[in-house]
mmCIF file of C-alpha atoms and ligand atoms in Angstrom:
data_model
loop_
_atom_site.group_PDB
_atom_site.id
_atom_site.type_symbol
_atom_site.label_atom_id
_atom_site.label_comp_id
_atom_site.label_asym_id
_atom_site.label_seq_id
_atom_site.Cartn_x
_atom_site.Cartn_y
_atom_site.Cartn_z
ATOM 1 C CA UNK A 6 53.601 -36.186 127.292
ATOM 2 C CA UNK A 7 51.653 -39.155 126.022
ATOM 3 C CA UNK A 8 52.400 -40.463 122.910
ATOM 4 C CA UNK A 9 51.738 -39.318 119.543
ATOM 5 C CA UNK A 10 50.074 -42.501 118.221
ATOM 6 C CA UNK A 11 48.537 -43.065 121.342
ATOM 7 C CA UNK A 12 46.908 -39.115 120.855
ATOM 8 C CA UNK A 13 45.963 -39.854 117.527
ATOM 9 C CA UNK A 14 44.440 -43.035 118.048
ATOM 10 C CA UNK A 15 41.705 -41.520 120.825
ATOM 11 C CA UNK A 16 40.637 -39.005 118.264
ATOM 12 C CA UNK A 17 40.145 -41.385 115.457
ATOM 13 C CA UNK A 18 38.285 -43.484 117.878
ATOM 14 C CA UNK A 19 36.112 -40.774 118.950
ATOM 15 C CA UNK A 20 35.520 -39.999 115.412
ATOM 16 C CA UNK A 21 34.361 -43.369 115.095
ATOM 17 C CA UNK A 22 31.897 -42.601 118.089
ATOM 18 C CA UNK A 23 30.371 -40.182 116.629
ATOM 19 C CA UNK A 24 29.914 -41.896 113.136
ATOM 20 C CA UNK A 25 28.447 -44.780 115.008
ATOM 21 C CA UNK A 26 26.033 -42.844 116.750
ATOM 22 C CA UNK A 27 24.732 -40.664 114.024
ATOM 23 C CA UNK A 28 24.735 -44.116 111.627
ATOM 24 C CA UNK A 29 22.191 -45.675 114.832
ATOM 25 C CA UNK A 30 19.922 -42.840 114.874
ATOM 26 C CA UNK A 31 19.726 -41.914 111.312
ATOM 27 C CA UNK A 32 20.582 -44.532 109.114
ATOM 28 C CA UNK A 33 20.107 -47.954 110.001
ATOM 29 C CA UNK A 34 18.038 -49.728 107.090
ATOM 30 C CA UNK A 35 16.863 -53.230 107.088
ATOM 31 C CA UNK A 36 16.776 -55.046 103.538
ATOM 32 C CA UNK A 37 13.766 -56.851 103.480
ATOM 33 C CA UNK A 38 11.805 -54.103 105.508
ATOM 34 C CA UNK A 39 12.854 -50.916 103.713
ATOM 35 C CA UNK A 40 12.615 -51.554 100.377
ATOM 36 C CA UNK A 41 9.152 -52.123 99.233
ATOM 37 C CA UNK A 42 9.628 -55.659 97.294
ATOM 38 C CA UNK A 43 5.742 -55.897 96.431
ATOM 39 C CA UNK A 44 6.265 -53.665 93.748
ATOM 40 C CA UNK A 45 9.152 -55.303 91.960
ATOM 41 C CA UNK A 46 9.748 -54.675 88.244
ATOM 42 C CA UNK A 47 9.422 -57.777 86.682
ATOM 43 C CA UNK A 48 11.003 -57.886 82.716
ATOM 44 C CA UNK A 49 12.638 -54.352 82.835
ATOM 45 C CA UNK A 50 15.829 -53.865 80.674
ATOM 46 C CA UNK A 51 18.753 -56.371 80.457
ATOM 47 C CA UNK A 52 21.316 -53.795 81.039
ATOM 48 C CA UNK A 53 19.905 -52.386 84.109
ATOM 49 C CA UNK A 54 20.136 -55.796 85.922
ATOM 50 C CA UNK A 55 23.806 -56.336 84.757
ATOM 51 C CA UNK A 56 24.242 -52.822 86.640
ATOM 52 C CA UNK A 57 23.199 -54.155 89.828
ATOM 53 C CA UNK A 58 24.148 -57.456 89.376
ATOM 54 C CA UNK A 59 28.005 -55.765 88.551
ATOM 55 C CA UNK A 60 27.502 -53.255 91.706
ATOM 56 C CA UNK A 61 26.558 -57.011 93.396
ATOM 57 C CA UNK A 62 29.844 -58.472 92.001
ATOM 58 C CA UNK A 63 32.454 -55.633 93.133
ATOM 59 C CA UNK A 64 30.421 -55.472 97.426
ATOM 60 C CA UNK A 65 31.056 -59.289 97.194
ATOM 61 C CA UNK A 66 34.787 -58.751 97.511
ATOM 62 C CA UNK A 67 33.744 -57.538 100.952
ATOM 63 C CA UNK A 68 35.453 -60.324 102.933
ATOM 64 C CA UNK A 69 38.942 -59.593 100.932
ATOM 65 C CA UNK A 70 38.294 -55.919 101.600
ATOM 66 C CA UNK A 71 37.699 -56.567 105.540
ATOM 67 C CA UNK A 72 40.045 -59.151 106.070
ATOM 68 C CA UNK A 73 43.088 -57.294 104.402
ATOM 69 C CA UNK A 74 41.837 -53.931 105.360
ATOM 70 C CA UNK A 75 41.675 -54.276 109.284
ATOM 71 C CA UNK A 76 44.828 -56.292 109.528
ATOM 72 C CA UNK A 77 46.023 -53.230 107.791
ATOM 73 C CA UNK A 78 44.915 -50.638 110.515
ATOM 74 C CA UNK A 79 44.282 -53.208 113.652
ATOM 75 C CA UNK A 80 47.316 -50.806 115.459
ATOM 76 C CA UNK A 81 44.782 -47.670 115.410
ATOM 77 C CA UNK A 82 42.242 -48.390 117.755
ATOM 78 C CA UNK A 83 38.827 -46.429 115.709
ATOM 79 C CA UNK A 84 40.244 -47.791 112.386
ATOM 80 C CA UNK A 85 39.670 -51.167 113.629
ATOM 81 C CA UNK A 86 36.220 -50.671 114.746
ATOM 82 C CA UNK A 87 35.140 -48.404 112.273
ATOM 83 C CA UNK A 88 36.331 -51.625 109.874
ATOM 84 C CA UNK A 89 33.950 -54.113 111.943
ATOM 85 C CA UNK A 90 31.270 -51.924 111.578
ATOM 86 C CA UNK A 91 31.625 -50.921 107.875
ATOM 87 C CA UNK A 92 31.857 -54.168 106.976
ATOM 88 C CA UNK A 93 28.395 -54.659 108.457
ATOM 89 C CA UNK A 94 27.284 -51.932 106.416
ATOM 90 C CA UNK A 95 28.604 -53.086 103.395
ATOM 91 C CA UNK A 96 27.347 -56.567 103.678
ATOM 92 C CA UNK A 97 23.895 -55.178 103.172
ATOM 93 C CA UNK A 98 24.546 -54.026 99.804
ATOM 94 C CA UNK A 99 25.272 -57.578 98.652
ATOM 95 C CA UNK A 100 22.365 -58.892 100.190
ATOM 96 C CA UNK A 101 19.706 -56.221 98.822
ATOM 97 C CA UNK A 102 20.970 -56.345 95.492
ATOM 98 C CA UNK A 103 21.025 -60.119 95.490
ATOM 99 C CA UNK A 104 17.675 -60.084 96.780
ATOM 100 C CA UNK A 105 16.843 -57.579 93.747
ATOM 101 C CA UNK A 106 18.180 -59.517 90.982
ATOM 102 C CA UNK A 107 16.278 -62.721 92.213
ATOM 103 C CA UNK A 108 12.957 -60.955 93.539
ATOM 104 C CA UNK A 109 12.555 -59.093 90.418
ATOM 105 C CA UNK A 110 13.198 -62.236 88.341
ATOM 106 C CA UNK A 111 15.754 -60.996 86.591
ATOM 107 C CA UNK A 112 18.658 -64.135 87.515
ATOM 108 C CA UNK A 113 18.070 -67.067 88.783
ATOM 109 C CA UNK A 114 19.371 -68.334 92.407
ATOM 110 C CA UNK A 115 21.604 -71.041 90.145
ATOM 111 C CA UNK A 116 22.878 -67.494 88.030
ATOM 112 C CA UNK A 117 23.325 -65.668 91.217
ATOM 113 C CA UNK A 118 25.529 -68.697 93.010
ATOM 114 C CA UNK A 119 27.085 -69.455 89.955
ATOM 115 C CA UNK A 120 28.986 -65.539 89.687
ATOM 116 C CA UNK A 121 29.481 -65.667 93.621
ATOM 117 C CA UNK A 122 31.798 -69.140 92.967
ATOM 118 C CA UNK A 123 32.872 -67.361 90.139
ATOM 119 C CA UNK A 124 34.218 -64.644 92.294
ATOM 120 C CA UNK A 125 35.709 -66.631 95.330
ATOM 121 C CA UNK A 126 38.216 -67.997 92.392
ATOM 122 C CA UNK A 127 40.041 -64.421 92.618
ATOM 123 C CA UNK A 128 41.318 -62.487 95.248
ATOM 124 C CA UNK A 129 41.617 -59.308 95.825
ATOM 125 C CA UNK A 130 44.722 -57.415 97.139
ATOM 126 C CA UNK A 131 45.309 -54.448 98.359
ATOM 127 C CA UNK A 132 46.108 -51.893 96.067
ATOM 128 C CA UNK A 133 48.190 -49.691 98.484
ATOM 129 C CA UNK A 134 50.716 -51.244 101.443
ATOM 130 C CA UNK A 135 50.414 -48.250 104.046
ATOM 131 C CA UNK A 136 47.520 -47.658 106.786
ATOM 132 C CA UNK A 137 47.904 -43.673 105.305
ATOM 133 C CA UNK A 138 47.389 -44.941 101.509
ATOM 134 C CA UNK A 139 44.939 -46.850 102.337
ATOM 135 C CA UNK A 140 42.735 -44.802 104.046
ATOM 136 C CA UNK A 141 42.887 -41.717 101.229
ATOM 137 C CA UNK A 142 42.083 -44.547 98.703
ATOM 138 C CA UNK A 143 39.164 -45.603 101.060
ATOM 139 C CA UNK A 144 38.012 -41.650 101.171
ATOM 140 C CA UNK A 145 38.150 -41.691 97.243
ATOM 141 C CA UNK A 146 36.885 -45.127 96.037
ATOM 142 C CA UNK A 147 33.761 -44.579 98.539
ATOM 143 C CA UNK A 148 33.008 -41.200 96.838
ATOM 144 C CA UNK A 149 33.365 -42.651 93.115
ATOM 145 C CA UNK A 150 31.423 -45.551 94.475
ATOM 146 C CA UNK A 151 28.844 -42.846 95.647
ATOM 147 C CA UNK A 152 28.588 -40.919 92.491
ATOM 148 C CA UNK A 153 28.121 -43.996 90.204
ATOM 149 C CA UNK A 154 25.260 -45.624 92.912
ATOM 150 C CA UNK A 155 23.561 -42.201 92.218
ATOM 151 C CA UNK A 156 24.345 -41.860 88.618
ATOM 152 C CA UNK A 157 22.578 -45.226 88.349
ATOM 153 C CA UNK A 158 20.029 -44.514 90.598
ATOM 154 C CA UNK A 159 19.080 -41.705 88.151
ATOM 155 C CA UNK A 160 19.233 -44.293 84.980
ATOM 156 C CA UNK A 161 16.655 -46.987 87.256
ATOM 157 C CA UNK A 162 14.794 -43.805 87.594
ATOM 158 C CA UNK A 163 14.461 -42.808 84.031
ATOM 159 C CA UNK A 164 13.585 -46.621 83.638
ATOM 160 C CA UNK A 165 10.510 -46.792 85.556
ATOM 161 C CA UNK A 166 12.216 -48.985 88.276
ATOM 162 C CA UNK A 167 11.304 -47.152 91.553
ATOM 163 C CA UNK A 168 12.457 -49.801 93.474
ATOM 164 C CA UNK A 169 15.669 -50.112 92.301
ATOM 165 C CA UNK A 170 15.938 -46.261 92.506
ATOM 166 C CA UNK A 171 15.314 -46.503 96.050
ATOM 167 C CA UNK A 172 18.146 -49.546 96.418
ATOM 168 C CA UNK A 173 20.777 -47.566 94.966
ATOM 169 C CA UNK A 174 19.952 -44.332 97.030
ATOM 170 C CA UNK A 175 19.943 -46.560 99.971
ATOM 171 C CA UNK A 176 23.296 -47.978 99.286
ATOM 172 C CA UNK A 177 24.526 -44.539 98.217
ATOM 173 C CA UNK A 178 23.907 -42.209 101.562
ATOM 174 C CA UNK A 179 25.915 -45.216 103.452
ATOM 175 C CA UNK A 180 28.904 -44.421 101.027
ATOM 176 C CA UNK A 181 28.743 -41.131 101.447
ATOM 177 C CA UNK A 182 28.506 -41.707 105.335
ATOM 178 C CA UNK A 183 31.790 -43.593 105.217
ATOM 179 C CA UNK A 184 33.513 -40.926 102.541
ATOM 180 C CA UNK A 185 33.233 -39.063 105.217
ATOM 181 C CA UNK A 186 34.725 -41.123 107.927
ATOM 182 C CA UNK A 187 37.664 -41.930 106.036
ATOM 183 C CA UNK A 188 38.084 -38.363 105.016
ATOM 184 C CA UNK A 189 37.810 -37.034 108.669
ATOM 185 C CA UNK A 190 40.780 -39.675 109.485
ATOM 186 C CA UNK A 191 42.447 -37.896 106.708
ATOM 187 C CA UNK A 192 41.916 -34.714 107.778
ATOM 188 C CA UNK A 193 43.823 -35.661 111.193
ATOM 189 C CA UNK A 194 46.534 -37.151 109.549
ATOM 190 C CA UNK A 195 46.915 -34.172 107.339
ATOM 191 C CA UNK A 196 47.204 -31.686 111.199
ATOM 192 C CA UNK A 197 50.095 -34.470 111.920
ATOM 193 C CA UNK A 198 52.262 -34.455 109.096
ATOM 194 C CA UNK A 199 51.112 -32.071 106.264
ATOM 195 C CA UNK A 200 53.819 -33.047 103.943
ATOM 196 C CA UNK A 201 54.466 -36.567 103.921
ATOM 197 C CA UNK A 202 50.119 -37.117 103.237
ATOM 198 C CA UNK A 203 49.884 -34.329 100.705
ATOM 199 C CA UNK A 204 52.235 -36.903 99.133
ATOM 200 C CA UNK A 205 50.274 -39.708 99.685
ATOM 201 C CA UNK A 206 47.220 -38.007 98.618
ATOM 202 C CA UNK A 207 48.707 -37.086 95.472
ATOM 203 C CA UNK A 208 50.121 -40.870 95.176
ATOM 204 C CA UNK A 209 46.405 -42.469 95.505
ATOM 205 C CA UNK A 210 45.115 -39.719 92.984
ATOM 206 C CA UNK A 211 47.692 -40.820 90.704
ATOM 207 C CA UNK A 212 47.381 -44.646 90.856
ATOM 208 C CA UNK A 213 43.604 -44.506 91.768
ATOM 209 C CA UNK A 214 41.551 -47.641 90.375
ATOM 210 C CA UNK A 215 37.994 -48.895 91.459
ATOM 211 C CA UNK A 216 38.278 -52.160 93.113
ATOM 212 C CA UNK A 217 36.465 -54.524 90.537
ATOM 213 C CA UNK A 218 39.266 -53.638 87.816
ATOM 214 C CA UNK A 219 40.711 -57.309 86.635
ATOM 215 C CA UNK A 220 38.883 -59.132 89.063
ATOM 216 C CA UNK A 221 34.872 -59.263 88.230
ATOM 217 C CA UNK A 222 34.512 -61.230 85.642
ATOM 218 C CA UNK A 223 33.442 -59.776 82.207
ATOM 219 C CA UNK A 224 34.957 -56.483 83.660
ATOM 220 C CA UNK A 225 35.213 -54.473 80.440
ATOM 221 C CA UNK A 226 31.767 -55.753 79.028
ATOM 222 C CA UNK A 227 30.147 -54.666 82.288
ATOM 223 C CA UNK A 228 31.679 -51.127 82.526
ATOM 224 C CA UNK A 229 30.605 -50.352 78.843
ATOM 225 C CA UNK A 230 27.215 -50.939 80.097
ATOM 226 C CA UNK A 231 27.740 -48.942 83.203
ATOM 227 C CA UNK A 232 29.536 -46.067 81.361
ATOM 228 C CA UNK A 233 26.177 -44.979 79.429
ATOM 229 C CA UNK A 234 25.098 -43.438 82.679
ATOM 230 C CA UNK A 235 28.533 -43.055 84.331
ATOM 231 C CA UNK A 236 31.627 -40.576 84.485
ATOM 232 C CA UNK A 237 34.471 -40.270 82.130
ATOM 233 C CA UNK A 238 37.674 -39.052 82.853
ATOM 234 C CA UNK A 239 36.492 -35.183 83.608
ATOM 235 C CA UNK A 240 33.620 -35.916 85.582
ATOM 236 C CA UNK A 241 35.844 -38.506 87.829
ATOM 237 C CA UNK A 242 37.904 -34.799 88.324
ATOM 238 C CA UNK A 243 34.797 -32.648 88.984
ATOM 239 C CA UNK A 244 32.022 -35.011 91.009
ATOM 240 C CA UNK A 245 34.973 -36.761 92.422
ATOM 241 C CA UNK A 246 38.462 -35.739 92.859
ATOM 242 C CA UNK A 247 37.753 -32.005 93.591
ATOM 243 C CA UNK A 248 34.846 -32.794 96.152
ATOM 244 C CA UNK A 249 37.204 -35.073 98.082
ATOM 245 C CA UNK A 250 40.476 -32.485 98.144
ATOM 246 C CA UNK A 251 37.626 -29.525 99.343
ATOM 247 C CA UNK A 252 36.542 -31.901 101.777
ATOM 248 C CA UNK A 253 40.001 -32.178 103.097
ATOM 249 C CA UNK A 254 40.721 -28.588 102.985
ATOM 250 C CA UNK A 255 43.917 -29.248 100.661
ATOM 251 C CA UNK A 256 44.442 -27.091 97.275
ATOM 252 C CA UNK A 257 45.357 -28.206 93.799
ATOM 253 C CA UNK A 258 48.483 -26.376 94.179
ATOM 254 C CA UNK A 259 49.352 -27.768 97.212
ATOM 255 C CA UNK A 260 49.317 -30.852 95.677
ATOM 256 C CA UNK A 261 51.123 -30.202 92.299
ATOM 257 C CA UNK A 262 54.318 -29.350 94.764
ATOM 258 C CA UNK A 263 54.213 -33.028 96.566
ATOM 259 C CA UNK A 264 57.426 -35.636 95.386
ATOM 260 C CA UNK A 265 54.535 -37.706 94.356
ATOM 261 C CA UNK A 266 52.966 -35.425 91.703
ATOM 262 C CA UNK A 267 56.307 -34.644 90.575
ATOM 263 C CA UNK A 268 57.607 -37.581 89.532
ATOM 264 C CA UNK A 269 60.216 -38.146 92.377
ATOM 265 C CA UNK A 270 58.939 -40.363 94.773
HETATM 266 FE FE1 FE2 B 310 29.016 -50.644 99.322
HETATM 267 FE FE1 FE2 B 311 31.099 -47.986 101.361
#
């Protein structure tokens, strides 16, 4: 009988498969060809370019988050090429919303390089030390990340600025594309050993931070801005936590029973 990692590992990689495939046929997006830059809003409202330009600073951590990240999973053969081609993704949603803040005038290249030195002073760490952890967290910071792009998308809306509408929905359907990735690696590691990642589950829930938190400079400035369109403590439970646990198939209950939500760890 073949090994149990070496079973798992040939699912998750087929999972990748098909996430590759589907992301090839229907979601590939270029950023200077799909988002129609001749009609950039010039002199909208300061606090909806320190949204994207804050969205810009937390996808510039991207080389921390691949770096650390794969090294983390490089043993599970899908997890390590899902990684590579995430990170492509996500490298995209710098670049557009870089592009954004300078095409629509609202920073300057000198403002934009200035934040991105700003942010190569910090690092980034992981804020879980098991492959397990780490992938829940992944399943729930992509769907927070998902329901704040849209929440915003809705503000740029409301705003007149189409074209930043269409950024953040563009950004958005990719982070719900890899919610879902992360969540089906879940899902298999939940058939394997029920217990131990209800535990885990209920450990991420429990510690669960979004990635920008004491690194981004400004931080707390920048989140009161982003709070007047975002989620507060019950919405983070409703749009975000619940959606992830039915998308696992996993119960409330279930959870409340784990060492982790217990207090026993
Ligand atoms: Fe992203
Ligand atoms: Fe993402």
């Amino acid at each position: 009988m073949r090994e149990r990692d070496t079973i798992r590992s040939e699912r998750i990689y087929r999972q990748y498969l098909g996430f590759f495939d589907k992301a090839e046929q229907e979601r590939r997006w270029n950023p200077y060809r799909d988002v129609p830059w001749d009609r950039v809003e010039r002199g909208g409202s300061e606090e909806l370019a320190t949204v994207a330009e804050t969205f810009c600073a937390v996808e510039s951590y991207l080389p921390d988050y691949v770096s650390k990240g794969l090294n983390l999973v490089r043993q599970s053969f899908g997890q390590a090429w899902f990684s590579a081609n995430w990170a492509y993704e996500e490298s995209k949603h710098t670049v557009v919303l870089i592009e954004y803040l300078m095409r629509s005038g609202r920073r300057t290249p000198e403002q934009v390089f200035d934040l991105q030195e700003r942010l190569r002073r910090v690092e980034w760490m992981l804020p879980f030390d098991t492959a397990r952890r780490m992938t829940i967290y992944g399943c729930l910071q992509e769907m927070a990340t998902f329901v704040i792009y849209m929440r915003q998308a809705e503000r740029a809306k409301r705003e007149g600025d189409e074209v930043l509408h269409g950024i953040f929905r563009l950004i958005g359907r990719d982070e719900m594309a890899h919610t879902h990735f992360y969540g089906d690696v879940v899902k298999v590691l939940l058939e394997e050993d029920r217990a131990e990642t209800l535990d885990d589950i209920a450990h991420v829930f429990s510690h669960f931070q979004m990635p920008g938190v004491g690194i981004v400079p400004e931080y707390d400035a920048r989140i009161e801005i982003m709070r007047k369109a975002g989620i507060d403590r019950a919405l983070f439970l409703q749009k975000i936590c619940f959606p992830v646990l039915k998308y696992l198939g996993v119960t409330r209950s279930e959870l409340r029973f784990t060492r982790a939500a217990q207090g026993s760890e």
